[in-house]
PDB file of C-alpha atoms in Angstrom:
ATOM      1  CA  UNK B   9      14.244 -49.691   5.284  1.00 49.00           C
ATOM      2  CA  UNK B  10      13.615 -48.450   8.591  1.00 53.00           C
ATOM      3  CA  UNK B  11      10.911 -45.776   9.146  1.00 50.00           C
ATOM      4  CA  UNK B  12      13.294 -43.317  10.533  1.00 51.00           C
ATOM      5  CA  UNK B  13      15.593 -43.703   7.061  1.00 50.00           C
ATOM      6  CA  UNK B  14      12.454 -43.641   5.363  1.00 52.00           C
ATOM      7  CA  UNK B  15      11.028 -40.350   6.638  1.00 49.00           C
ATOM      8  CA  UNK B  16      14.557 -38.725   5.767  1.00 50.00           C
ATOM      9  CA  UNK B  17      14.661 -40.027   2.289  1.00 48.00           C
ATOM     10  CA  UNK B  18      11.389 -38.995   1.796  1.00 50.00           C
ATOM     11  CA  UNK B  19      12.485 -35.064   2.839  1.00 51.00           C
ATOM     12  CA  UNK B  20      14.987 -34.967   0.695  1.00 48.00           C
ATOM     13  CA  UNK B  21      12.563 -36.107  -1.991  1.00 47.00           C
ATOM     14  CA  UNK B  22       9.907 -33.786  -0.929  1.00 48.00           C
ATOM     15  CA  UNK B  23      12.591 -30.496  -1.278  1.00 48.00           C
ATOM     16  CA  UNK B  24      13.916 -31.572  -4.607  1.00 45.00           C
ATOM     17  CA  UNK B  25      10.376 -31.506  -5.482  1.00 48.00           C
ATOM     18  CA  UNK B  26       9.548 -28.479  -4.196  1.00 46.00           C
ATOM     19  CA  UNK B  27      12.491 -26.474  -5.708  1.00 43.00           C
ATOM     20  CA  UNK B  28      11.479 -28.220  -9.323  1.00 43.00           C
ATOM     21  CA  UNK B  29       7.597 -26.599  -8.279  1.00 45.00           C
ATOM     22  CA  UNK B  30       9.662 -23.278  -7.234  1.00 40.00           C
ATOM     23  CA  UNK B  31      11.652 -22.591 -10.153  1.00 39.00           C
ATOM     24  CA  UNK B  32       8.882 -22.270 -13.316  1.00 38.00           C
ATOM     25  CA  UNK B  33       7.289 -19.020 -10.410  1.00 35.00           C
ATOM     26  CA  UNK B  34      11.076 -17.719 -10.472  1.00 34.00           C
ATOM     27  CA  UNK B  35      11.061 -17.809 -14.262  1.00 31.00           C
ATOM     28  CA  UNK B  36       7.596 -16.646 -14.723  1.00 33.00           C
ATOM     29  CA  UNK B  37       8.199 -13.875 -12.441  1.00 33.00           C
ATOM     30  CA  UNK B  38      11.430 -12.372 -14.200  1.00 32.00           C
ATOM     31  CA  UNK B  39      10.031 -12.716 -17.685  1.00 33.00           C
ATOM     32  CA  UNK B  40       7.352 -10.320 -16.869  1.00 35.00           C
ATOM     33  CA  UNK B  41       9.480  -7.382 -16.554  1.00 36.00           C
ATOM     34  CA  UNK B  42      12.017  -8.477 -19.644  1.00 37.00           C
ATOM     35  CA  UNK B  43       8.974  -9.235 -21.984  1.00 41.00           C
ATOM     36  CA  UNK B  44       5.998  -7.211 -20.551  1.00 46.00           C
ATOM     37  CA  UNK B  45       7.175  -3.178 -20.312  1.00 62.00           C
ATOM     38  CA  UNK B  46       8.397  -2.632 -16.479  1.00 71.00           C
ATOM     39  CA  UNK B  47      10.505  -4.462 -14.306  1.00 79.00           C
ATOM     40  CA  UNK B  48       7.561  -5.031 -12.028  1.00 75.00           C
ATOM     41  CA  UNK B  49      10.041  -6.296  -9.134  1.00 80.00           C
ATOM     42  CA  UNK B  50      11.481  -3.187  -9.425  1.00 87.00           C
ATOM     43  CA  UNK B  51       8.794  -1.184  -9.936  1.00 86.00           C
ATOM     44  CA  UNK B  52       7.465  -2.709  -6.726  1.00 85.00           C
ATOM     45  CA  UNK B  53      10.589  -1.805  -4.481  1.00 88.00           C
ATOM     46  CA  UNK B  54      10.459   1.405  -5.917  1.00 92.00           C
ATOM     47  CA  UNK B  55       6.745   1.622  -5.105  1.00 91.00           C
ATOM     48  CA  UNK B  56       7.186   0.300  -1.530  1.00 91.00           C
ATOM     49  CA  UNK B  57      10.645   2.364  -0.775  1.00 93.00           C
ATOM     50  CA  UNK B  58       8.497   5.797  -0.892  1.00 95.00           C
ATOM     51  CA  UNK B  59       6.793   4.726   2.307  1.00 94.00           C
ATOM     52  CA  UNK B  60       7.343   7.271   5.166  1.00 94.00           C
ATOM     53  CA  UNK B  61       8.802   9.463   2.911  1.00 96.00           C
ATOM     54  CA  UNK B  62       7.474  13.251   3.354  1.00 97.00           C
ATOM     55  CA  UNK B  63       6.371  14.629  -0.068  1.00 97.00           C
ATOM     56  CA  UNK B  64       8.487  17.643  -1.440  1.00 97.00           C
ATOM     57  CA  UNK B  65       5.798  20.975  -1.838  1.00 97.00           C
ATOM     58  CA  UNK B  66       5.814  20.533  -5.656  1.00 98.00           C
ATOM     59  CA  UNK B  67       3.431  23.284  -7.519  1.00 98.00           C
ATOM     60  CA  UNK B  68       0.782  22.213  -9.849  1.00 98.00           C
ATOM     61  CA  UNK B  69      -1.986  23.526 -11.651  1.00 98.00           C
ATOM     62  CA  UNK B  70      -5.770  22.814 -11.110  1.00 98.00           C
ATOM     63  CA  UNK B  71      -8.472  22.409 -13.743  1.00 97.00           C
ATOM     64  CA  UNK B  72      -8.625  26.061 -14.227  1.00 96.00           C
ATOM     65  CA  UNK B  73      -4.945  26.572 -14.862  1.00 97.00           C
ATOM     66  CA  UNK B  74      -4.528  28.101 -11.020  1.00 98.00           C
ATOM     67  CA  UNK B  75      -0.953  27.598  -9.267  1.00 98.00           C
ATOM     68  CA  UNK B  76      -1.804  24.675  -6.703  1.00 98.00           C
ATOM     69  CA  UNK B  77       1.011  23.743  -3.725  1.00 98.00           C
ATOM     70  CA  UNK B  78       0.796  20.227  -2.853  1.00 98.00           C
ATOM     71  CA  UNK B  79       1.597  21.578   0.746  1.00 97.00           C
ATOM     72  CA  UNK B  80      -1.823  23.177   0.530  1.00 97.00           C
ATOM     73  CA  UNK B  81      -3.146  19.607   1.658  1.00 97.00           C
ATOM     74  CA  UNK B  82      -1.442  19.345   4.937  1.00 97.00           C
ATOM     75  CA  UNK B  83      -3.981  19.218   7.639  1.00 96.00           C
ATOM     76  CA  UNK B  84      -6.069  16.101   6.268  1.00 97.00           C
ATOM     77  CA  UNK B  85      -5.171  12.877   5.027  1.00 97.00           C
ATOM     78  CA  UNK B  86      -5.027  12.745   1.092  1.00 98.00           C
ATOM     79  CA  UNK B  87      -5.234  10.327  -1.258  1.00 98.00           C
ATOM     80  CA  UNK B  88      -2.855  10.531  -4.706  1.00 98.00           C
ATOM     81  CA  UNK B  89      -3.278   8.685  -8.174  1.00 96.00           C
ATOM     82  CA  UNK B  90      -1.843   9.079 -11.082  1.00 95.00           C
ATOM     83  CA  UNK B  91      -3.254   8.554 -13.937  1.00 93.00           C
ATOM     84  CA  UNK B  92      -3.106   9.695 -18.087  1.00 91.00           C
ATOM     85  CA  UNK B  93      -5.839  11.047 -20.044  1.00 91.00           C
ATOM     86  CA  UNK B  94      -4.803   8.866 -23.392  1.00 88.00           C
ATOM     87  CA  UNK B  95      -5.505   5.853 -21.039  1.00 83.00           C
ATOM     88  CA  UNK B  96      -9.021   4.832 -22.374  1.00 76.00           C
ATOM     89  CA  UNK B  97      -9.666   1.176 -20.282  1.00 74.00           C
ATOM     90  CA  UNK B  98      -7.327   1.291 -17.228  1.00 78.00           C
ATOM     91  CA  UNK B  99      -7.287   4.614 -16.007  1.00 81.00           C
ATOM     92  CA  UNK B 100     -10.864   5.241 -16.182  1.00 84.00           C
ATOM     93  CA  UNK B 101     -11.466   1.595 -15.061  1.00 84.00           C
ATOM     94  CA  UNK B 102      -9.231   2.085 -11.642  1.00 87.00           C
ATOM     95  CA  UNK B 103     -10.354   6.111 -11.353  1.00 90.00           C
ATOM     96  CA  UNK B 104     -14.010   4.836 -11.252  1.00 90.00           C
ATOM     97  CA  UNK B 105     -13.076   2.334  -8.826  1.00 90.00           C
ATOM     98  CA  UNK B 106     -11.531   5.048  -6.799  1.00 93.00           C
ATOM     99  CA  UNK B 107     -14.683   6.839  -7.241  1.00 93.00           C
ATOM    100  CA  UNK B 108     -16.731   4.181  -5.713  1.00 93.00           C
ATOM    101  CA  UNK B 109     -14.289   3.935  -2.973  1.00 93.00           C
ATOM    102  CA  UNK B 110     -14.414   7.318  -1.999  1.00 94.00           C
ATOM    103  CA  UNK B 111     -18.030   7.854  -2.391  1.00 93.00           C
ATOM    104  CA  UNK B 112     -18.340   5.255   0.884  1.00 92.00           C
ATOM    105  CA  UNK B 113     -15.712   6.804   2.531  1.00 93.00           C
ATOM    106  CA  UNK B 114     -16.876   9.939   2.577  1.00 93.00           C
ATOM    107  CA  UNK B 115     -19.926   8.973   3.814  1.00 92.00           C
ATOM    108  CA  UNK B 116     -18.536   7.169   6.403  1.00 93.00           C
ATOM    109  CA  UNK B 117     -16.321  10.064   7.454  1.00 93.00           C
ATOM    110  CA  UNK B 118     -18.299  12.866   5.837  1.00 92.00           C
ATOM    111  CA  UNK B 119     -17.224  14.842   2.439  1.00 89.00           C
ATOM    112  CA  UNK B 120     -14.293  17.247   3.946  1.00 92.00           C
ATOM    113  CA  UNK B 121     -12.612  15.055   6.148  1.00 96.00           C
ATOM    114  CA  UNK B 122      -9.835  14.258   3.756  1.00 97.00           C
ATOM    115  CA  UNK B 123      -8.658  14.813  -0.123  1.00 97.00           C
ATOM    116  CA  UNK B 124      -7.977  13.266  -3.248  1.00 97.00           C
ATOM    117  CA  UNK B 125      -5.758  14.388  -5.831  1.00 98.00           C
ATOM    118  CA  UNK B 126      -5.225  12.711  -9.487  1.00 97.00           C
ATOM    119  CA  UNK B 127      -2.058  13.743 -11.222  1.00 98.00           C
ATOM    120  CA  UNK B 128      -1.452  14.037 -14.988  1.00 96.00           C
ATOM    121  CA  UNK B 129       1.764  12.407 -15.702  1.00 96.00           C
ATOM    122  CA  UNK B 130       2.151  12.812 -19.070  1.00 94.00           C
ATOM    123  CA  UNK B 131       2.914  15.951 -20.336  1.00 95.00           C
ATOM    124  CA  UNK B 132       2.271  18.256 -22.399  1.00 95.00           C
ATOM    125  CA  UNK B 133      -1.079  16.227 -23.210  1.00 96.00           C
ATOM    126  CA  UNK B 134      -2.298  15.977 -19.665  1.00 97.00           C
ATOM    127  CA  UNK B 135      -3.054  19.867 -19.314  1.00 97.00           C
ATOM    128  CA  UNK B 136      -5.435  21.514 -17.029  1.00 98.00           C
ATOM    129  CA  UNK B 137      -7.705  21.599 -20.195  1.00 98.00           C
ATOM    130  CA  UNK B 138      -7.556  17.778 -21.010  1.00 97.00           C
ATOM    131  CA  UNK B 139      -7.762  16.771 -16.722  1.00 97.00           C
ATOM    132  CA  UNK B 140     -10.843  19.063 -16.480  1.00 97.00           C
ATOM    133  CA  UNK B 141     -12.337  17.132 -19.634  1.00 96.00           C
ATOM    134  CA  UNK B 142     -11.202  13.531 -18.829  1.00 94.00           C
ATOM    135  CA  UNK B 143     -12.882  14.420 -15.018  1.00 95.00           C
ATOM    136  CA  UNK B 144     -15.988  15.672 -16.602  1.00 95.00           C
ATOM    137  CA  UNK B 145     -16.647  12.404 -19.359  1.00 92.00           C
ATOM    138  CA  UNK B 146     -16.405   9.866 -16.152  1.00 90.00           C
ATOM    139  CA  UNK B 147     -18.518  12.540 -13.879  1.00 92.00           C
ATOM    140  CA  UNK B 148     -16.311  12.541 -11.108  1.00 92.00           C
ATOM    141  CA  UNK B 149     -17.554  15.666  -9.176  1.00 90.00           C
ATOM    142  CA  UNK B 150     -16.925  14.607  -5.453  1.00 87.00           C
ATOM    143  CA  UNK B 151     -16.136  16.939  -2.968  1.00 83.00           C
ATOM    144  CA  UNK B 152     -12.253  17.814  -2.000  1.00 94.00           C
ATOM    145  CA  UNK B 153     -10.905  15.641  -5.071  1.00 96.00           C
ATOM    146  CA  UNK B 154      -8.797  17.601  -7.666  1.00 97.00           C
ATOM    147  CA  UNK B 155      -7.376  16.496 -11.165  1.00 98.00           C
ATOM    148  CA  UNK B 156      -3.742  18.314 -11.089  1.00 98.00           C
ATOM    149  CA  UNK B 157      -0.802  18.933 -14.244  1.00 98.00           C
ATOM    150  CA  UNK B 158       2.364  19.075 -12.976  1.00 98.00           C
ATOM    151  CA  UNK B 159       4.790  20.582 -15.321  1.00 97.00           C
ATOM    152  CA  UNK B 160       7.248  18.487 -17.803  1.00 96.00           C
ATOM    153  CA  UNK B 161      10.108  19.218 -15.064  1.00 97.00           C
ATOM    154  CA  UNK B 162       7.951  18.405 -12.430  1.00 98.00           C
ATOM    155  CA  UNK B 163       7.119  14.785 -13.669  1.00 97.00           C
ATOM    156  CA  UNK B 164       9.991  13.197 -12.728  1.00 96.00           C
ATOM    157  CA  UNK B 165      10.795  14.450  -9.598  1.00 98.00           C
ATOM    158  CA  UNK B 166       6.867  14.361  -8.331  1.00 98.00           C
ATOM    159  CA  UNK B 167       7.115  10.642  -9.751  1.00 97.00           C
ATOM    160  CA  UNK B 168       9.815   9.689  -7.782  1.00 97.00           C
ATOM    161  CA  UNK B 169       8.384  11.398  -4.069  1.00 98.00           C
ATOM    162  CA  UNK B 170       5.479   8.989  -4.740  1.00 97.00           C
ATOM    163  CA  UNK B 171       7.276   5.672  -5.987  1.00 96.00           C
ATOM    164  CA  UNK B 172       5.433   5.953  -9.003  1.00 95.00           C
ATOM    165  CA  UNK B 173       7.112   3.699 -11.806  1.00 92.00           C
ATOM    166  CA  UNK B 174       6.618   4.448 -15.581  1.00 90.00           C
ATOM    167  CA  UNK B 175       7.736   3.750 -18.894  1.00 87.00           C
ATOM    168  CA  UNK B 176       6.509   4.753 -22.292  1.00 85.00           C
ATOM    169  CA  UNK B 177       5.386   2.096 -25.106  1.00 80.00           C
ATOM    170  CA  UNK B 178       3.788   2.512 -28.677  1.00 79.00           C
ATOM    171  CA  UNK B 179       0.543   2.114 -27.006  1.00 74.00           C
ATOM    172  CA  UNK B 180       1.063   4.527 -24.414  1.00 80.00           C
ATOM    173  CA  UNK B 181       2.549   3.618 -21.003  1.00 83.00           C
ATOM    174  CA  UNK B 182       3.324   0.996 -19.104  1.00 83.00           C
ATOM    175  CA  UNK B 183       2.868   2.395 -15.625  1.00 85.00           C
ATOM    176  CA  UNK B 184       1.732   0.880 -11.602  1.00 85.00           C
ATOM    177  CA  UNK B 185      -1.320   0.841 -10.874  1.00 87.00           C
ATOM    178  CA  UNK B 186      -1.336   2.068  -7.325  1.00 90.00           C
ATOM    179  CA  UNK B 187      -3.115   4.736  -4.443  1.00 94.00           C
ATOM    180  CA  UNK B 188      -0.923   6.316  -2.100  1.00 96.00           C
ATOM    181  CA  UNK B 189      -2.463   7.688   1.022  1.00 96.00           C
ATOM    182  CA  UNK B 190      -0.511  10.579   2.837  1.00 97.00           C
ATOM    183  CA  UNK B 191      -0.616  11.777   6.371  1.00 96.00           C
ATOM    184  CA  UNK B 192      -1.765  15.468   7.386  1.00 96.00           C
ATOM    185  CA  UNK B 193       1.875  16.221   7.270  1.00 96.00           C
ATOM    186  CA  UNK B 194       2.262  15.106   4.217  1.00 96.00           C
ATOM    187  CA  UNK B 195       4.192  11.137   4.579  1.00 96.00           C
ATOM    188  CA  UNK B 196       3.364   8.328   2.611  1.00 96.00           C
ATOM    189  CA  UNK B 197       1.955   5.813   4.509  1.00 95.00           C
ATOM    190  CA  UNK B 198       0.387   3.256   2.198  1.00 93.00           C
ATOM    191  CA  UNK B 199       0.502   2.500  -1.310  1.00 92.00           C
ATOM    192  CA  UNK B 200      -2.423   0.499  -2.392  1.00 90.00           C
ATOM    193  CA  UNK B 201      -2.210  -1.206  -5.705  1.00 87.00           C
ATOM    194  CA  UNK B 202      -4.358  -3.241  -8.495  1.00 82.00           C
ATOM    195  CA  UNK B 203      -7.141  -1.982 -11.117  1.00 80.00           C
ATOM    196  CA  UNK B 204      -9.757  -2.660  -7.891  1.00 81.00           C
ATOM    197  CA  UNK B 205      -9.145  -0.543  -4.895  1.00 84.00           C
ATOM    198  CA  UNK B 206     -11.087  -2.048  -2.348  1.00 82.00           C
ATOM    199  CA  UNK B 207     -12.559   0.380   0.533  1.00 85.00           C
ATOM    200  CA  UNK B 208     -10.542  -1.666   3.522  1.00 83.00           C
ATOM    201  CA  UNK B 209      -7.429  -1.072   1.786  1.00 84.00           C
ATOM    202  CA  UNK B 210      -8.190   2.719   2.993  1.00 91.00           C
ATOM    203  CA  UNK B 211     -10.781   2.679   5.080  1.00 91.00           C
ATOM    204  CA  UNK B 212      -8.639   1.115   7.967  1.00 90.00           C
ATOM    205  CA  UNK B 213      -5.273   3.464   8.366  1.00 92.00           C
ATOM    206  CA  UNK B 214      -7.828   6.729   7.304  1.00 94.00           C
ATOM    207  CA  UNK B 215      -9.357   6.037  10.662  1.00 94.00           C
ATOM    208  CA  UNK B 216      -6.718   5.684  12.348  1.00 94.00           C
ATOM    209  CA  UNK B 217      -5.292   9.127  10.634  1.00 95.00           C
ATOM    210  CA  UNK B 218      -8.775  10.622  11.225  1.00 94.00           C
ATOM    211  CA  UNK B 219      -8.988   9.864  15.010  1.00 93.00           C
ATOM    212  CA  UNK B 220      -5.053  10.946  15.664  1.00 90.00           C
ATOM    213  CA  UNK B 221      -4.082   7.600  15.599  1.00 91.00           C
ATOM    214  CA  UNK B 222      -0.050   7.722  14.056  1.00 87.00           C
ATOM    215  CA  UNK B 223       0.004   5.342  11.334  1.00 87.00           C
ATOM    216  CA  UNK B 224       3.171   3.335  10.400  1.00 83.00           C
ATOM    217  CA  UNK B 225       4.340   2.334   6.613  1.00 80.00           C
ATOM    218  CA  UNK B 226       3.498  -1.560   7.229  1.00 66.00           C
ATOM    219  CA  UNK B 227       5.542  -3.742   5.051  1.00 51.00           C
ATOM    220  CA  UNK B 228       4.184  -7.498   6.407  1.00 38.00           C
ATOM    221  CA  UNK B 229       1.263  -9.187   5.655  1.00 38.00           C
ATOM    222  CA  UNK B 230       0.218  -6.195   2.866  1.00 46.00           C
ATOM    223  CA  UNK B 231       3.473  -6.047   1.237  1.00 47.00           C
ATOM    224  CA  UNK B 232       3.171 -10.248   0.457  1.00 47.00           C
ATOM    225  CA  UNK B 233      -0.448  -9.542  -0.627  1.00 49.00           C
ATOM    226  CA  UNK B 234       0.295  -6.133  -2.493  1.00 50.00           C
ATOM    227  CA  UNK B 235       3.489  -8.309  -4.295  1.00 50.00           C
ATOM    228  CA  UNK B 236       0.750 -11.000  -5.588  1.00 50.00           C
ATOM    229  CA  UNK B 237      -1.007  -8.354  -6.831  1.00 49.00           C
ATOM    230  CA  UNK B 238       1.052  -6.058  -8.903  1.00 51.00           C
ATOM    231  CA  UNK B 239       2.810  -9.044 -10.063  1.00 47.00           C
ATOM    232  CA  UNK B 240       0.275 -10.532 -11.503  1.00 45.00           C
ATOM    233  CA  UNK B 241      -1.377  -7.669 -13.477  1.00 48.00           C
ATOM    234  CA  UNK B 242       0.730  -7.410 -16.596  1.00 46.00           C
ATOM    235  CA  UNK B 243       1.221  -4.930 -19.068  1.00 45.00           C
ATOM    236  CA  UNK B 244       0.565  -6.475 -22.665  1.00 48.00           C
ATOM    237  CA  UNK B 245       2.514  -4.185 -25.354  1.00 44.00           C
ATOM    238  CA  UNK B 246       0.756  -5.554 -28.393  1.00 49.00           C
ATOM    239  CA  UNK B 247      -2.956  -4.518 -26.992  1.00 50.00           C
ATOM    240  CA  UNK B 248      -1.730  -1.653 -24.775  1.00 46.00           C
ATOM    241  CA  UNK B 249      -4.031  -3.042 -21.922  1.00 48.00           C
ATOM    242  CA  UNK B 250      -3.340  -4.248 -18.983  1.00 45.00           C
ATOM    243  CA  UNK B 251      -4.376  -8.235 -18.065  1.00 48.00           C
ATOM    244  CA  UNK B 252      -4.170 -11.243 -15.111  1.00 48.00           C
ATOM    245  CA  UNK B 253      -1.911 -13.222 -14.941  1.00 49.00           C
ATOM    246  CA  UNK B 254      -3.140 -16.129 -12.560  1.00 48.00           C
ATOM    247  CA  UNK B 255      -0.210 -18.070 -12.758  1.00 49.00           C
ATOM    248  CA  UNK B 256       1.821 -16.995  -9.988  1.00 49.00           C
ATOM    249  CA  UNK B 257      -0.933 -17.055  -7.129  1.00 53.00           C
ATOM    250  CA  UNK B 258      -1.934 -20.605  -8.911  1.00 57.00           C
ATOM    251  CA  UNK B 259       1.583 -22.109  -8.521  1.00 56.00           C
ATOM    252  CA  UNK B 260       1.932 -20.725  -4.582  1.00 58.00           C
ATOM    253  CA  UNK B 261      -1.826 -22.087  -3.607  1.00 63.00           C
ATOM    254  CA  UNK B 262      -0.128 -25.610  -4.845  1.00 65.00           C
ATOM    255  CA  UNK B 263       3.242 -24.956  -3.157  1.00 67.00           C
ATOM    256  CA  UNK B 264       1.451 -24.359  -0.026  1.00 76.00           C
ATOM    257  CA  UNK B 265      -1.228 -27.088  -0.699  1.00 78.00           C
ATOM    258  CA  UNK B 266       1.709 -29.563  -1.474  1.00 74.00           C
ATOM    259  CA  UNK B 267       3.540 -28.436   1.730  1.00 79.00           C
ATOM    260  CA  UNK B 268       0.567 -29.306   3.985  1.00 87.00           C
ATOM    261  CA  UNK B 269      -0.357 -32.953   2.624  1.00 79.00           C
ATOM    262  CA  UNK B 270       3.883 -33.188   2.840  1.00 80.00           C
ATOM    263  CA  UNK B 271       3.374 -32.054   6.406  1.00 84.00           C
ATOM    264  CA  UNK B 272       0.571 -34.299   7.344  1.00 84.00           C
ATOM    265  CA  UNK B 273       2.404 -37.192   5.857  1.00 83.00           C
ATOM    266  CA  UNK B 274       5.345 -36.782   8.173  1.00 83.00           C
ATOM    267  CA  UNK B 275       3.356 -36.323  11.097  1.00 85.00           C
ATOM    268  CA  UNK B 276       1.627 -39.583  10.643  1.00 83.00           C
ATOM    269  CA  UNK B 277       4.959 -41.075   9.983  1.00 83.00           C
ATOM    270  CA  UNK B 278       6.490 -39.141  13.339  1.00 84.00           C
ATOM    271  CA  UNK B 279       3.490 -41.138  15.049  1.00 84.00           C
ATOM    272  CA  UNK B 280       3.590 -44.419  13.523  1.00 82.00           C
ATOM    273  CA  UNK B 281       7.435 -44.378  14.741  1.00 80.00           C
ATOM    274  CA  UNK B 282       6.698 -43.617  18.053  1.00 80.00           C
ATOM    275  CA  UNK B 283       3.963 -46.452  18.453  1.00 81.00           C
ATOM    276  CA  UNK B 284       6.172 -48.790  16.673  1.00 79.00           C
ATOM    277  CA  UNK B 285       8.583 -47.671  19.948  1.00 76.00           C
ATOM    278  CA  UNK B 286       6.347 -48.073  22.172  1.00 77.00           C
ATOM    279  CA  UNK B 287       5.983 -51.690  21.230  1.00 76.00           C
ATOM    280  CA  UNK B 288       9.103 -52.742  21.202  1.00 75.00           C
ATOM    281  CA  UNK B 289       9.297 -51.332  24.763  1.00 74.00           C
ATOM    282  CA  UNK B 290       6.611 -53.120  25.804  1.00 73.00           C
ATOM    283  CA  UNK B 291       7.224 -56.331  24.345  1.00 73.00           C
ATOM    284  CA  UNK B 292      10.870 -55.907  25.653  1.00 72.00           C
ATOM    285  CA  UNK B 293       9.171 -55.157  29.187  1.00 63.00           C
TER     286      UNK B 293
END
């Protein structure tokens, strides 16, 4: 067989392969949202279709029970969770992380240069009374960050400004974990996602908003990176906690590991051709 009819039996080898590598991530993908509470696909297009939307001026009520306007914000960037007091690992676990997160940046940007807000979505239990408590047991006390109750009617359509995706289970809820920072005029501009909210994940467009700088709802690089990531934190219905799942981002580090030795292959194959031309030629000559 000649090496030119060798390097194209060998690509049609290689992408039979490849789609037999594909199709176990397709699978694995899908059966998270039929077996594991959400639709995490969906819940992630949901998630990602709020950016640049402008926030409606829902009304909520602070720890003391006072009438709070979510309009009352505009001015400064602000930063939105939500979260349920029954949650005893992963809402503490990602508020905390928050916590952390904040604590740097205000000290990077000082204590009043923006807000955070963490929303009680699950009402009636997630009163002023139970947000005030839940705030108190982790000793979260920064500056400019409020725990808010919306009302039962409010849920759904303050869910839905904010992408936020949730479904009720035995255990409690099956819900995204995700951050959404909002503009001074009150647009979503990122949603940041995962148990672990690293400080660039912020720190970078609240800079930008801080020094004036207009920032756009990016879907590239951080929508492939934010799509590993909520994809591969599932929601486990018999434990009601949330876990890893490592085999997506295992199966695309060997698709893309395959690809490259495939790709080295054919260029040393692409050369050997060539020389093996330039022989003949020169024998010929």
């Amino acid at each position: 067989m000649r090496a030119t009819e060798r390097i194209s039996a060998l690509s049609g080898a290689v992408l039979c392969l490849f789609l037999v590598l594909l199709a176990p991530a397709v699978v694995q993908a899908s059966s998270h949202g039929s077996d594991l509470g959400l639709d995490r696909e969906q819940a992630l297009r949901t998630s990602q279709a709020a950016l640049g939307r402008k926030i409606a001026d829902h009304t909520l009520l602070d720890r003391e029970g006072r009438p709070v306007r979510l309009s009352s914000y505009r001015g400064k960037p602000l930063l939105v969770s939500f979260i349920y007091t029954g949650c005893f690992q992963v809402c503490p676990t990602t508020t905390r992380s928050l916590q952390e997160t904040v604590e740097g940046l205000q000290k990077t940007f000082g204590t009043n240069q923006f807000n955070v807000v963490s929303i009680g979505f699950n009402q009636p239990d997630d009163s002023p009374q139970a947000l005030k408590a839940f705030a108190a047991q982790y000793r979260i006390n920064q500056p400019s960050w409020e725990f808010l109750s919306p009302s039962m009617a409010t849920v759904g359509p303050l869910a839905r400004d904010f992408g936020f995706v949730y479904e009720a289970t035995p255990a409690g809820f099956d819900h995204v974990l995700q951050v959404s920072l909002v503009d001074a005029q009150g647009r979503i501009v990122r949603q940041v996602y995962g148990e672990s909210i690293r400080p660039g994940d912020i720190g970078e467009p609240l800079k930008l908003l801080l020094n004036g700088t207009p920032v756009e709802p990016s879907l590239a690089l951080e929508s492939l990176m934010d799509r590993v990531r909520i994809l591969c934190t599932v929601y486990d219905p018999k434990t009601g906690q949330y876990r890893v799942d490592y085999t997506l981002p295992i199966q695309i580090a060997g698709g893309i590991t395959f690809l490259i030795a495939m790709l080295v292959f054919f260029l040393n194959e692409w050369r050997s051709v060539r020389r093996s031309a330039r022989n003949k030629e020169a024998r010929r000559a």
